XYZ file of C-alpha atoms in Angstrom:
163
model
C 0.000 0.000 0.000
C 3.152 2.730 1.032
C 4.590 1.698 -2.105
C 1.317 2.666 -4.267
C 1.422 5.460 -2.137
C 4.275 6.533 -2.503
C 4.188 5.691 -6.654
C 0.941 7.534 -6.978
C 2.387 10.548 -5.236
C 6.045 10.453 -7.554
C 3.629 10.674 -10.024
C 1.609 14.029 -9.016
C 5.596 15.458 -7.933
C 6.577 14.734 -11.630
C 3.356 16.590 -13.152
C 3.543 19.390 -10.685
C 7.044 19.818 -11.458
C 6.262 19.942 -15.120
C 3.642 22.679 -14.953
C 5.605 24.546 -12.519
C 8.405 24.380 -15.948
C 5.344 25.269 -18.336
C 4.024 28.319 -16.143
C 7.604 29.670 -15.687
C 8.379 29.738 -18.926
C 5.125 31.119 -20.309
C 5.579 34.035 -17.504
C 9.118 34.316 -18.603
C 7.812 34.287 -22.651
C 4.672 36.937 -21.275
C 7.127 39.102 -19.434
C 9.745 39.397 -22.194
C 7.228 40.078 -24.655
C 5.372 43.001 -22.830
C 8.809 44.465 -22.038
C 9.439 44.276 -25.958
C 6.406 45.776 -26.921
C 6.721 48.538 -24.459
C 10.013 50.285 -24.616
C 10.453 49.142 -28.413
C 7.217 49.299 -29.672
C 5.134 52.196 -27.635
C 2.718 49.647 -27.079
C 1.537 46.588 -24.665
C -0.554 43.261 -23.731
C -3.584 44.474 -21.316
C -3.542 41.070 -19.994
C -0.295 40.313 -19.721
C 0.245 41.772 -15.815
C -2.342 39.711 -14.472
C -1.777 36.418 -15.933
C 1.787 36.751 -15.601
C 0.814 37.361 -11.536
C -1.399 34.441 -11.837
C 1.269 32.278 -13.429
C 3.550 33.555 -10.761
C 1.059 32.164 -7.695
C 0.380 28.646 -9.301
C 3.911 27.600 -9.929
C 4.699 28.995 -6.389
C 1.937 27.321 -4.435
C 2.597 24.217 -6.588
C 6.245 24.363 -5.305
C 5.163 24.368 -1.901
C 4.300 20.487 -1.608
C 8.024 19.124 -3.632
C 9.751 21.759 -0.686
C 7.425 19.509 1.622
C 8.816 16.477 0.025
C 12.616 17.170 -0.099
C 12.679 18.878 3.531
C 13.650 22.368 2.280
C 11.291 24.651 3.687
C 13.070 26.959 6.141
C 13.380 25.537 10.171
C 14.691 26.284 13.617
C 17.574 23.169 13.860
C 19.134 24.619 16.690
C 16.900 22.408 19.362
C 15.891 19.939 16.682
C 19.700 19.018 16.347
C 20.733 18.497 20.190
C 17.542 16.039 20.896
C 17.990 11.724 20.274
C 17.234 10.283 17.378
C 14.747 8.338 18.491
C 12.448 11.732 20.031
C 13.497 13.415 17.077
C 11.966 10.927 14.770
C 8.480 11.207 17.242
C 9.160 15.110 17.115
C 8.725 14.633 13.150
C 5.466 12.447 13.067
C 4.086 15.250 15.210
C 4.723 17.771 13.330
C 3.705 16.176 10.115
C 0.782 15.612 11.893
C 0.047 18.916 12.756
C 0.973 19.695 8.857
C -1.559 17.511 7.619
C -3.648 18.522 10.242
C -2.879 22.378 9.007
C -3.969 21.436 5.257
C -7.215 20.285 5.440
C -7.965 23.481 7.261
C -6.481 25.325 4.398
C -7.805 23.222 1.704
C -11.061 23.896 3.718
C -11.141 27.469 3.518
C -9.963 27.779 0.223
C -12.396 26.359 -0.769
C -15.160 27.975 1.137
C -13.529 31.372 0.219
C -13.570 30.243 -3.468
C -17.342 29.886 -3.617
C -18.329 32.771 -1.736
C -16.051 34.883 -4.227
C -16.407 33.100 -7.322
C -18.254 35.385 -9.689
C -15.383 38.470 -8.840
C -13.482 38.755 -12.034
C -10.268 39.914 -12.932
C -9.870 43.681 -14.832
C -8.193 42.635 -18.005
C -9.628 39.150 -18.732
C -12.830 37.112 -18.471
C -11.802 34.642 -15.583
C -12.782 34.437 -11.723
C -10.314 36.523 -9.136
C -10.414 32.881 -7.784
C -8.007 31.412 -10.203
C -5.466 33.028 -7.846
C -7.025 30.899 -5.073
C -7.287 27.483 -6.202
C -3.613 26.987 -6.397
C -3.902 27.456 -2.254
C -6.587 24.625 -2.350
C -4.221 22.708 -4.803
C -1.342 23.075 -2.911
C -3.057 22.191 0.446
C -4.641 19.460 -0.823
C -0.736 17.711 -2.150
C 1.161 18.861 0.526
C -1.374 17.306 3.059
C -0.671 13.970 0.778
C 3.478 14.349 1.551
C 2.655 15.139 5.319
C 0.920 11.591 5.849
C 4.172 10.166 3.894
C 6.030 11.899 6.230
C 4.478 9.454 8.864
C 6.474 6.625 7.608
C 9.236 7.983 5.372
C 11.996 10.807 6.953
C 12.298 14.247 4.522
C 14.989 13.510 1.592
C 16.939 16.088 3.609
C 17.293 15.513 7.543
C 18.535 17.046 10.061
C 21.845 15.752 11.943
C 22.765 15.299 15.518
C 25.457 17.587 16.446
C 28.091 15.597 17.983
């Protein structure tokens, strides 16, 4: 079951990873463009703020979960570091229990914000304001998947004892 698991979620890692490449690069190509257009041109995309923000949001908050994954979101080690193994290994299943814990909530209220809010459009374009929340619900959603993980497999990047 762990090894489905753990397969099934390698998958969604590989796909997020790819549409975190696809958004960067179309903010990158958007970006360029409208810089082009303005100072060489006199002119500009009306659009091309806002979607490049939106881009900007999803391939952040799909980020989120593979810095869950790899152990690489910012910590206090100084404690962490000076307690046994063994407690620090209990210390870790708490915490990704509280993480997990953490993401429904968010997921929750994402999503509850989402549908109270969802007919608020953007300026330039014809889509919800909401497409800048849904990669909150997204992200909540895979990072609570790497938190249970966590309950049976250690970050790929741990922290050491200090001798």
């Amino acid at each position: 079951m762990r090894e489905t698991y753990s397969r099934v979620l390698d998958a969604l890692d590989r796909a997020a990873r790819w549409v975190i490449v696809a958004g960067s690069a179309a903010m990158i190509g958007i970006v360029t463009l409208q810089v082009v257009l303005r100072y060489g041109f006199n002119s500009s995309i009306d659009w091309s703020e806002e979607i490049s923000r939106l881009l900007f949001v999803w391939c952040m908050f799909l980020a989120i979960p593979l810095g869950i994954r790899e152990g690489a979101h910012v910590g206090i080690e100084l404690l962490v570091a000076h307690i046994p193994t063994t407690a620090r290994s209990q210390l870790a299943k708490a915490c990704a229990l509280g993480g997990a814990a953490l993401m429904v909530v968010v997921l929750w209220q994402a999503v509850k914000v989402a549908e109270l809010t969802w007919d608020e459009m953007m300026q330039s374009v014809n889509l919800s304001t909401n497409w800048f929340m849904v990669p909150v619900a997204v992200a909540a959603a895979h990072s609570f998947l790497h938190f249970i993980q966590l309950l049976w497999r250690e970050p790929l990047r741990t922290i050491q004892a200090v001798e």
